[in-house]
Tab-separated table of N, CA, C and O in Angstrom:
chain	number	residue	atom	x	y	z
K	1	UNK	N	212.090	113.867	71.576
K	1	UNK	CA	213.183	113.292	70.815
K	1	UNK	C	214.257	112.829	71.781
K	1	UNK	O	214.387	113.234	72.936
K	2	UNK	N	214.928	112.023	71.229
K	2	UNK	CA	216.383	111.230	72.251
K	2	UNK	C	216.928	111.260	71.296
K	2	UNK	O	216.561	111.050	70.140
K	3	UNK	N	218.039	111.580	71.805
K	3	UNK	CA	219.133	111.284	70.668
K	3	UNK	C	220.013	110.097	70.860
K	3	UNK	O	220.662	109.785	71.858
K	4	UNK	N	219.915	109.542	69.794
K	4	UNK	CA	221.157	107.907	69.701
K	4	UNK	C	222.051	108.011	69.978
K	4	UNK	O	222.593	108.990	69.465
K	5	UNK	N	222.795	107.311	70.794
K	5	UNK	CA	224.285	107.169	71.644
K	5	UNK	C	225.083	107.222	70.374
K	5	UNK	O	226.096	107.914	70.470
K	6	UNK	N	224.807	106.483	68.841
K	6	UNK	CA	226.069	107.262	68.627
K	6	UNK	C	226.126	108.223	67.579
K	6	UNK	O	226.792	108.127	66.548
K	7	UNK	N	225.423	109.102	67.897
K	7	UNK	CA	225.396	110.735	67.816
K	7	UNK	C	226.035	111.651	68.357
K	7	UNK	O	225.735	111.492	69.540
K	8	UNK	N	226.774	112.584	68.304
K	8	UNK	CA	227.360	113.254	69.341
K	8	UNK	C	227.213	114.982	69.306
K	8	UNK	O	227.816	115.870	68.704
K	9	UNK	N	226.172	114.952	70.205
K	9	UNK	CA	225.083	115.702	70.473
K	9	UNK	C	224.087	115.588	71.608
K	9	UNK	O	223.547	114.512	71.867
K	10	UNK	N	223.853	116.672	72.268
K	10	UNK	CA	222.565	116.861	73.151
K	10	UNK	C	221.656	117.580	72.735
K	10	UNK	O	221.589	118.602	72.051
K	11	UNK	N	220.751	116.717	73.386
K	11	UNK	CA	219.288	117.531	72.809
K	11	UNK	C	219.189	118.760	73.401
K	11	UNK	O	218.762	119.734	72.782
K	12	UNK	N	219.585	118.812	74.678
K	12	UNK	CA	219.330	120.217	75.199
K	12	UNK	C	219.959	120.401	76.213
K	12	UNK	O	220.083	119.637	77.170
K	13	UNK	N	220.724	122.214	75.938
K	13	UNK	CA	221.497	122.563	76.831
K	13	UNK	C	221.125	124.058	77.500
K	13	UNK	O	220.570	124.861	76.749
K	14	UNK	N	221.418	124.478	78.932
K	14	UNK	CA	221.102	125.803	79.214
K	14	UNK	C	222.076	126.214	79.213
K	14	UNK	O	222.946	125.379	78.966
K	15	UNK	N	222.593	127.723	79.478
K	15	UNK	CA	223.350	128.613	79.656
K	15	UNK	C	223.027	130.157	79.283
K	15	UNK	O	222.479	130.508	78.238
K	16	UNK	N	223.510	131.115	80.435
K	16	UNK	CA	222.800	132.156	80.705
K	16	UNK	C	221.709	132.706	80.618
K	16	UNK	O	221.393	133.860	80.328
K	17	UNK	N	220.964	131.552	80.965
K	17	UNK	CA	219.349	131.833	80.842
K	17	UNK	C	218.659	131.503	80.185
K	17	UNK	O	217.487	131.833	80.364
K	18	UNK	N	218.984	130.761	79.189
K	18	UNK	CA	218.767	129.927	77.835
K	18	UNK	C	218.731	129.254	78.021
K	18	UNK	O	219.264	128.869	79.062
K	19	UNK	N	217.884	128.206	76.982
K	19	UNK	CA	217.775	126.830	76.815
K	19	UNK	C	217.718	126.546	75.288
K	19	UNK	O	216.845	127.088	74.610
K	20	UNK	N	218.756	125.592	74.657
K	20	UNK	CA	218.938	125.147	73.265
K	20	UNK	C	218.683	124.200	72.886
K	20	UNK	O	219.373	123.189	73.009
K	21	UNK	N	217.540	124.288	72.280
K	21	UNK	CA	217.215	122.481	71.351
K	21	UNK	C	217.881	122.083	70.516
K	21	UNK	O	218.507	123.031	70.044
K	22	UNK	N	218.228	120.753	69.814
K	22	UNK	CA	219.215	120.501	69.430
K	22	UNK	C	218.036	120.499	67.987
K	22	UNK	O	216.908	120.775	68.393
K	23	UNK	N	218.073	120.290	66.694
K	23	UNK	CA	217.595	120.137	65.723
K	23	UNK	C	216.179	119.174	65.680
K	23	UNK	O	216.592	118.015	65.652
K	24	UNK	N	214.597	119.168	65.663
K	24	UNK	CA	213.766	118.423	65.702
K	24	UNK	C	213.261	118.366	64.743
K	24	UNK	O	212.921	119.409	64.184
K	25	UNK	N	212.922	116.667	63.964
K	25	UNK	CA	212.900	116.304	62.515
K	25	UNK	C	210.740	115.671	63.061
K	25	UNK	O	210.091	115.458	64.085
K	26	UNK	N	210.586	115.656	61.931
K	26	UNK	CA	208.730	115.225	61.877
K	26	UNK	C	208.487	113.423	61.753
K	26	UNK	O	207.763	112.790	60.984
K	27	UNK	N	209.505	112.904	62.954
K	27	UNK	CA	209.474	111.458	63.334
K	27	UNK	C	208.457	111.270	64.765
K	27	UNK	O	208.612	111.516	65.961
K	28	UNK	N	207.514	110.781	64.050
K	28	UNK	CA	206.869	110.317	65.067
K	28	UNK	C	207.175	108.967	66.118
K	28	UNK	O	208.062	108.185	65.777
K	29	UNK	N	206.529	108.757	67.208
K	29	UNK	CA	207.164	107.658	68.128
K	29	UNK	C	207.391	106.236	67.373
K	29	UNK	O	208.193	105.387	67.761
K	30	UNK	N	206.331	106.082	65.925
K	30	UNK	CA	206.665	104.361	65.880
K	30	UNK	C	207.940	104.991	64.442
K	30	UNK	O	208.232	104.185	63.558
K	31	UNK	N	208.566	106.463	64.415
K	31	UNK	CA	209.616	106.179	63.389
K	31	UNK	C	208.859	107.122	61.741
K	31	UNK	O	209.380	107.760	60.827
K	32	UNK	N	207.622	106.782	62.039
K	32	UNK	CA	207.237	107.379	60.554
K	32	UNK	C	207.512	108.804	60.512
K	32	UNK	O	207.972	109.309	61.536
K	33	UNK	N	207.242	109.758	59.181
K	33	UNK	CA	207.037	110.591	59.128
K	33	UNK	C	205.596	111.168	58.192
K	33	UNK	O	205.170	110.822	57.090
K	34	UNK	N	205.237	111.915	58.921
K	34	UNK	CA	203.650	111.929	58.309
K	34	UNK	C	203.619	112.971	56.610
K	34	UNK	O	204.364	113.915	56.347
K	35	UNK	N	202.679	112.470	55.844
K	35	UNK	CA	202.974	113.428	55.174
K	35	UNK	C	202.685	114.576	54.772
K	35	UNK	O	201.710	114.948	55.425
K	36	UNK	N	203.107	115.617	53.801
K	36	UNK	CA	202.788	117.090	53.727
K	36	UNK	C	203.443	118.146	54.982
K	36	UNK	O	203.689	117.674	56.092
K	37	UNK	N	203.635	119.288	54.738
K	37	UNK	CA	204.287	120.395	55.040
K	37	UNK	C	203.228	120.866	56.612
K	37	UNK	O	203.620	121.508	57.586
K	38	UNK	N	202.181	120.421	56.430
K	38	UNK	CA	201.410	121.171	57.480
K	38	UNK	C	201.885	119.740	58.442
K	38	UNK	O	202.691	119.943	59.349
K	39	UNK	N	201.416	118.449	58.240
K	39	UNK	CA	201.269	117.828	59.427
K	39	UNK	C	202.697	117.482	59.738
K	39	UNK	O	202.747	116.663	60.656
K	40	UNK	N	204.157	117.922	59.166
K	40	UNK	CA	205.021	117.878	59.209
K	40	UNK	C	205.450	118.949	60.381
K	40	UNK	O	205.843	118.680	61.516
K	41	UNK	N	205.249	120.329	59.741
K	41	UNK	CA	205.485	121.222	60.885
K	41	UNK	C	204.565	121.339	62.682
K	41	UNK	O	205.020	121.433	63.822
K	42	UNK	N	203.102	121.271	62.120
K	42	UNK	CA	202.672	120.601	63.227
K	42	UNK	C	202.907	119.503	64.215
K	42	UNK	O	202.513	119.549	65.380
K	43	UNK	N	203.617	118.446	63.645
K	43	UNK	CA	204.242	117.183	64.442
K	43	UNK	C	205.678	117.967	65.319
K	43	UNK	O	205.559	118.141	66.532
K	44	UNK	N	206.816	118.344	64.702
K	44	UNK	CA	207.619	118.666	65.037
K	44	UNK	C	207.785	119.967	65.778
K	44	UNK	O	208.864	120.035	66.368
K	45	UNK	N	206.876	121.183	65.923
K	45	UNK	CA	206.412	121.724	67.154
K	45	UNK	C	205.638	121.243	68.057
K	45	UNK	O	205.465	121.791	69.146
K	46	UNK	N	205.146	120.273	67.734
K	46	UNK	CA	204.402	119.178	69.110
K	46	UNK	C	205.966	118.716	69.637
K	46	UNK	O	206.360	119.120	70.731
K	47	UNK	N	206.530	118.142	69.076
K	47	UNK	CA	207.768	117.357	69.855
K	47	UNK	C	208.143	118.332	70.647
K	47	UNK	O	207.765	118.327	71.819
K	48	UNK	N	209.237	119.699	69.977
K	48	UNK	CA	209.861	120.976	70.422
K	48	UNK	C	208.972	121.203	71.951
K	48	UNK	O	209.533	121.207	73.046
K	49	UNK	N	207.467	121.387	71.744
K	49	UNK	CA	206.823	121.732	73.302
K	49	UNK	C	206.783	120.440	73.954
K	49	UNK	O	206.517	120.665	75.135
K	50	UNK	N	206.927	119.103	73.747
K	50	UNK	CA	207.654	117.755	74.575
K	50	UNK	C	208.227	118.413	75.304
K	50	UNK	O	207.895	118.778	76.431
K	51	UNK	N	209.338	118.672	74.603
K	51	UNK	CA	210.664	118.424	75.159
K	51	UNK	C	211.105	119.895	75.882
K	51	UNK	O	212.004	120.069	76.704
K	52	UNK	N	210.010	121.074	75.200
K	52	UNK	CA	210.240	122.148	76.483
K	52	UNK	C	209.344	121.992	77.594
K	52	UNK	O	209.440	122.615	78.651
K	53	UNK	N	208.612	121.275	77.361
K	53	UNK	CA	207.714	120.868	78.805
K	53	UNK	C	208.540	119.974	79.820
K	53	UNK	O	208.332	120.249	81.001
K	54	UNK	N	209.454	118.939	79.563
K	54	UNK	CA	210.141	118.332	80.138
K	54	UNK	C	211.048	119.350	80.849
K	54	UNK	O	211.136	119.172	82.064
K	55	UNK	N	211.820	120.501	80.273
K	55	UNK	CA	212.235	121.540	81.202
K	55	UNK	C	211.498	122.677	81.736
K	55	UNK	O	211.946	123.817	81.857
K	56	UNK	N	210.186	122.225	82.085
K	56	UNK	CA	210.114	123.160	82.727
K	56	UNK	C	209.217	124.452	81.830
K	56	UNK	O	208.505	125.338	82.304
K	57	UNK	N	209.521	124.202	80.546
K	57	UNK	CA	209.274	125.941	79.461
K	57	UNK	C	207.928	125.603	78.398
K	57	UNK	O	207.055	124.904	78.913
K	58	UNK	N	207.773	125.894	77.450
K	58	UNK	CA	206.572	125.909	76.561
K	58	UNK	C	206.897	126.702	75.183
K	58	UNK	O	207.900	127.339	75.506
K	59	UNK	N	206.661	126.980	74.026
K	59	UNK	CA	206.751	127.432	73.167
K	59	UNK	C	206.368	129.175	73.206
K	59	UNK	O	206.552	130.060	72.371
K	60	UNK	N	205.839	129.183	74.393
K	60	UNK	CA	205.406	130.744	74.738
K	60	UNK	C	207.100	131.051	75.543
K	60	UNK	O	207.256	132.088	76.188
K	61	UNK	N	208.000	130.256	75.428
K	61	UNK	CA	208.999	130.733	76.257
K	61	UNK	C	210.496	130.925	75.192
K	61	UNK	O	211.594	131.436	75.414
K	62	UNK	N	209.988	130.347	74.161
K	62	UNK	CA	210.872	130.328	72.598
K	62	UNK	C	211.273	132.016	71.987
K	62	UNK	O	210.493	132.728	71.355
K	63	UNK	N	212.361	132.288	72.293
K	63	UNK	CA	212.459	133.294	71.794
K	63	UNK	C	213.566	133.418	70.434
K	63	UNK	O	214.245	134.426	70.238
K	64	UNK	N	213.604	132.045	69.448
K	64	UNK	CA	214.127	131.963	68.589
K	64	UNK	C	213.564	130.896	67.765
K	64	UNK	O	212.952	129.894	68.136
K	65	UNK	N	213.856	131.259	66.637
K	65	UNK	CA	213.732	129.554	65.465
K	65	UNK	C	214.689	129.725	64.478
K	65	UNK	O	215.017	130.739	63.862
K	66	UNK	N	215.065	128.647	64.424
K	66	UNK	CA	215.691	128.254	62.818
K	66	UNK	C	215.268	127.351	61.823
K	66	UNK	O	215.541	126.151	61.790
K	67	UNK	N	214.718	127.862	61.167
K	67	UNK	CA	214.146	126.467	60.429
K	67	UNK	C	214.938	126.440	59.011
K	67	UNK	O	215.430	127.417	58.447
K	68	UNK	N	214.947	124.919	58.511
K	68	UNK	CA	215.710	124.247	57.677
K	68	UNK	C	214.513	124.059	56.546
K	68	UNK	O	213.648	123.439	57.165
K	69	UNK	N	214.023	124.285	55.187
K	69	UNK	CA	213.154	123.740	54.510
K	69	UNK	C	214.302	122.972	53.511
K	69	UNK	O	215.405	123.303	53.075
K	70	UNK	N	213.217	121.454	53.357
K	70	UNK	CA	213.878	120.940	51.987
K	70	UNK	C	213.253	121.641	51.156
K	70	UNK	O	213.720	121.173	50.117
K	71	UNK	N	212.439	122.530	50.793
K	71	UNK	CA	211.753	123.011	49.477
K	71	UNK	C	211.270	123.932	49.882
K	71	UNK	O	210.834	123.859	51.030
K	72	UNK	N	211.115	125.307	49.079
K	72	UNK	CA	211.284	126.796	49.402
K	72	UNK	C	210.050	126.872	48.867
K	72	UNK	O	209.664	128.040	48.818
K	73	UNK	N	208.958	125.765	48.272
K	73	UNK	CA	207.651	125.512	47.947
K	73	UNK	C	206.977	125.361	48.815
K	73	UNK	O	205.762	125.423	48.628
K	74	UNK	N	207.470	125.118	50.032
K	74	UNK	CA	206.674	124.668	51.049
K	74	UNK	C	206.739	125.640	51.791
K	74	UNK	O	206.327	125.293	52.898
K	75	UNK	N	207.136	127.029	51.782
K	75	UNK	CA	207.099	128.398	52.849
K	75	UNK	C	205.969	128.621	53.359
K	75	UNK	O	205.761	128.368	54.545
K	76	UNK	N	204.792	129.268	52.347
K	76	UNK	CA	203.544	129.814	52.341
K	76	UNK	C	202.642	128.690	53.305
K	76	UNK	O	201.714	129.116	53.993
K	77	UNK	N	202.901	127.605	53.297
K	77	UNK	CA	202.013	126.280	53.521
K	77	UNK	C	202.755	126.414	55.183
K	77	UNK	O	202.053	126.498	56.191
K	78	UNK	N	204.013	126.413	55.210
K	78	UNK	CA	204.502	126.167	56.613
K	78	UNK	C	204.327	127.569	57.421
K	78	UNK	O	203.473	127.706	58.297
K	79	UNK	N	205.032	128.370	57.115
K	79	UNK	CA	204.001	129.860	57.428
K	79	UNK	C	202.602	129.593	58.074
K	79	UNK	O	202.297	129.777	59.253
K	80	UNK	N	202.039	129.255	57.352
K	80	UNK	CA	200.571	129.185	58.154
K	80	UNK	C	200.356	128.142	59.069
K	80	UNK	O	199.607	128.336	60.027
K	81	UNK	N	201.165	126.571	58.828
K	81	UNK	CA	201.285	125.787	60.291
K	81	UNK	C	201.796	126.537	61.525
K	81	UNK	O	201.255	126.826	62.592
K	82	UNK	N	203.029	126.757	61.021
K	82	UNK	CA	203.605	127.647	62.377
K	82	UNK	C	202.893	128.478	62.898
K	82	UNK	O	202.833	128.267	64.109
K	83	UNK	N	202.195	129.505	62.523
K	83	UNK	CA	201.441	130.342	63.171
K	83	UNK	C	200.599	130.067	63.741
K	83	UNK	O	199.929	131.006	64.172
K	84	UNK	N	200.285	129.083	63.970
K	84	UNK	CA	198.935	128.395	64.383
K	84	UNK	C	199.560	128.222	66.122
K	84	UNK	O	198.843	128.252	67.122
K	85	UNK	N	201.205	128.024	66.099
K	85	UNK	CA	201.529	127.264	67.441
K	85	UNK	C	202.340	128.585	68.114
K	85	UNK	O	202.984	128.365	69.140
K	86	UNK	N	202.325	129.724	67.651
K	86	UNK	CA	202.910	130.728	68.074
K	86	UNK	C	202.188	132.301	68.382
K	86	UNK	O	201.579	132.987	67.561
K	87	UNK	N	202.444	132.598	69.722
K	87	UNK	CA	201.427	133.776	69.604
K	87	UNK	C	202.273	134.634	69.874
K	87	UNK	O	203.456	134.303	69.953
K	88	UNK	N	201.902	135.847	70.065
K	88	UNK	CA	202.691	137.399	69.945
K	88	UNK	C	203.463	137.480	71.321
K	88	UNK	O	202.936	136.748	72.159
K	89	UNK	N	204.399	138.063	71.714
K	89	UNK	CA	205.059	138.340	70.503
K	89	UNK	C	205.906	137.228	69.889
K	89	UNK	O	206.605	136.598	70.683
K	90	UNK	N	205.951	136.906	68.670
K	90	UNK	CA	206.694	136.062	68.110
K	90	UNK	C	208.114	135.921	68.198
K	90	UNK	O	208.936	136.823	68.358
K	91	UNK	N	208.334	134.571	68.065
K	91	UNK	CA	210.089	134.143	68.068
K	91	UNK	C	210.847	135.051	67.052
K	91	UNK	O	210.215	135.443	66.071
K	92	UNK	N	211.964	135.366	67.187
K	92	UNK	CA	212.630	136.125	65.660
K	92	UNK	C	212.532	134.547	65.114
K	92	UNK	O	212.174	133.539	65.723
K	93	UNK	N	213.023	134.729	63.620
K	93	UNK	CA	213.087	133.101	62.946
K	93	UNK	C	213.846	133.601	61.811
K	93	UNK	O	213.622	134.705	61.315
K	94	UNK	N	214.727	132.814	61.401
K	94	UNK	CA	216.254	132.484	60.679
K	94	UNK	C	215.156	131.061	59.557
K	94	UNK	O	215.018	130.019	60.197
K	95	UNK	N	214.708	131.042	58.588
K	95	UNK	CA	214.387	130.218	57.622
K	95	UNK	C	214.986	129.955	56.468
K	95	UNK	O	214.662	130.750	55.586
K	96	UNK	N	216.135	128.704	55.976
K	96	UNK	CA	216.923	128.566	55.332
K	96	UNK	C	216.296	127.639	54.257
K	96	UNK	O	215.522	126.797	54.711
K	97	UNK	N	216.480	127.639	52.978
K	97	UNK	CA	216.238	126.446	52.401
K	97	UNK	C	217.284	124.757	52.109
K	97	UNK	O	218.393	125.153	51.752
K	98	UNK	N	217.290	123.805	52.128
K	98	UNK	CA	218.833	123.124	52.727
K	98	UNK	C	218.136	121.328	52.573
K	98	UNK	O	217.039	120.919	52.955
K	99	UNK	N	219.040	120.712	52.010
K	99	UNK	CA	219.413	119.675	51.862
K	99	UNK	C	219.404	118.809	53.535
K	99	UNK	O	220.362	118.885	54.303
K	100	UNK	N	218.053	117.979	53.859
K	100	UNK	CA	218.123	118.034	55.320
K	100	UNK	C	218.812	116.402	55.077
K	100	UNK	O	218.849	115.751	54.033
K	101	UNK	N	219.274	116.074	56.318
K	101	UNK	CA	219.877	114.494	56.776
K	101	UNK	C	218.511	112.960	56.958
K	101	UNK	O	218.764	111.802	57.289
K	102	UNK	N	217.349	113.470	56.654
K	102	UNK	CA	216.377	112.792	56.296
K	102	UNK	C	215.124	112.901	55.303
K	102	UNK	O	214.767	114.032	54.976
K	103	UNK	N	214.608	112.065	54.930
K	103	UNK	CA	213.553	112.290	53.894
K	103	UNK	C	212.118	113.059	54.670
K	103	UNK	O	210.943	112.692	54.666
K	104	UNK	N	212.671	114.064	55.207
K	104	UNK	CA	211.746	115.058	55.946
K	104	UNK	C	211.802	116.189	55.033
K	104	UNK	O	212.633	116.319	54.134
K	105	UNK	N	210.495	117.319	55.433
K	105	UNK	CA	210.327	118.641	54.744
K	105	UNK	C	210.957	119.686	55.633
K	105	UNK	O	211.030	120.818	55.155
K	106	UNK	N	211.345	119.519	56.649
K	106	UNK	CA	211.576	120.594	57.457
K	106	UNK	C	212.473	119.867	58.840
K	106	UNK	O	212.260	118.723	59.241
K	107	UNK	N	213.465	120.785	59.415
K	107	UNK	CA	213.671	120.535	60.580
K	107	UNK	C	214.113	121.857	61.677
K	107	UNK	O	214.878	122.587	61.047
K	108	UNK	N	213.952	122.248	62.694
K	108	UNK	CA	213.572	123.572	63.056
K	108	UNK	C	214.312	122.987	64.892
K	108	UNK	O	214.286	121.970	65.585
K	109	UNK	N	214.853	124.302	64.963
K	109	UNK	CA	215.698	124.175	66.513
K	109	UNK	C	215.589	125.857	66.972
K	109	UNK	O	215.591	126.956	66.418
K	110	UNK	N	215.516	125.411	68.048
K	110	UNK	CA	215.106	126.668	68.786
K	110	UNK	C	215.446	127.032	70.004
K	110	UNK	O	215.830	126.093	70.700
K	111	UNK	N	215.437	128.405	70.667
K	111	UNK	CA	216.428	128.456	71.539
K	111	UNK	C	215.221	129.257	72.752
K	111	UNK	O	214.772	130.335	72.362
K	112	UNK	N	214.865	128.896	73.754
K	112	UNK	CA	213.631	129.340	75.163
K	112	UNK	C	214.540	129.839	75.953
K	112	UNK	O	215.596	129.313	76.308
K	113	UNK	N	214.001	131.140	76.297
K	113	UNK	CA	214.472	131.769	77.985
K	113	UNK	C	213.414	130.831	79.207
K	113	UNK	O	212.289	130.339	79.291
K	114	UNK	N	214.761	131.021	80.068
K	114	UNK	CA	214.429	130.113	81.266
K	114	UNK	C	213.502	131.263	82.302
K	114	UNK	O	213.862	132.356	82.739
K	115	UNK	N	212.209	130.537	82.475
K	115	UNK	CA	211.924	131.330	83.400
K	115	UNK	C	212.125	131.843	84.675
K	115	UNK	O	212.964	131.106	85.192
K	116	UNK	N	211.868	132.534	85.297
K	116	UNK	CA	212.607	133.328	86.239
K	116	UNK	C	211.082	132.868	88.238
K	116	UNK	O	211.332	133.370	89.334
């Protein structure tokens, strides 16, 4: 993800050992968003490990999530995407249900220790 100049926001910041993603939505490179809850959450932890691969980290280095659902119907279904991209021990995770800023199902930000 990049974020648009006029946004005001970074995608990602460190401090004390941390690294903070800024919010990642299920936009793929030509703009679309794919549909359903699985290839939604699957797309947008593909981006999240992008963009922790670009520093350096991986989703094995995530020791947080927050995720945003537009629909509290879609738990059970996203539950089982996610798990698919996460192994033990798991991120803690903060899952809200919420009115997101695009016609997406989900958007999820997360916070990686820097390795040592």
């Amino acid at each position: 993800m990049s974020v648009p100049p006029s946004l005001p926001f970074s995608l990602v910041r460190r401090a004390a050992g941390l690294v903070f993603l800024s919010g990642e939505v299920p936009r793929a490179d030509d703009g679309t968003i794919p549909e359903g809850i699985t290839a939604q959450t699957d797309l947008t932890l593909q981006l999240i490990g992008e963009t922790l691969a670009e520093e350096g980290l991986s989703l094995k280095d995530v020791v947080s999530c927050t995720v945003y659902l537009a629909d509290r119907a879609d738990f059970a279904a996203f539950n089982a995407a996610y798990r698919k991209h996460f192994s033990d021990p798991l991120p803690v995770r903060t899952t809200v249900e919420a009115k997101l800023m695009l016609d997406a199902k989900l958007e999820i930000t997360v916070i990686a220790a820097e390795r040592k």
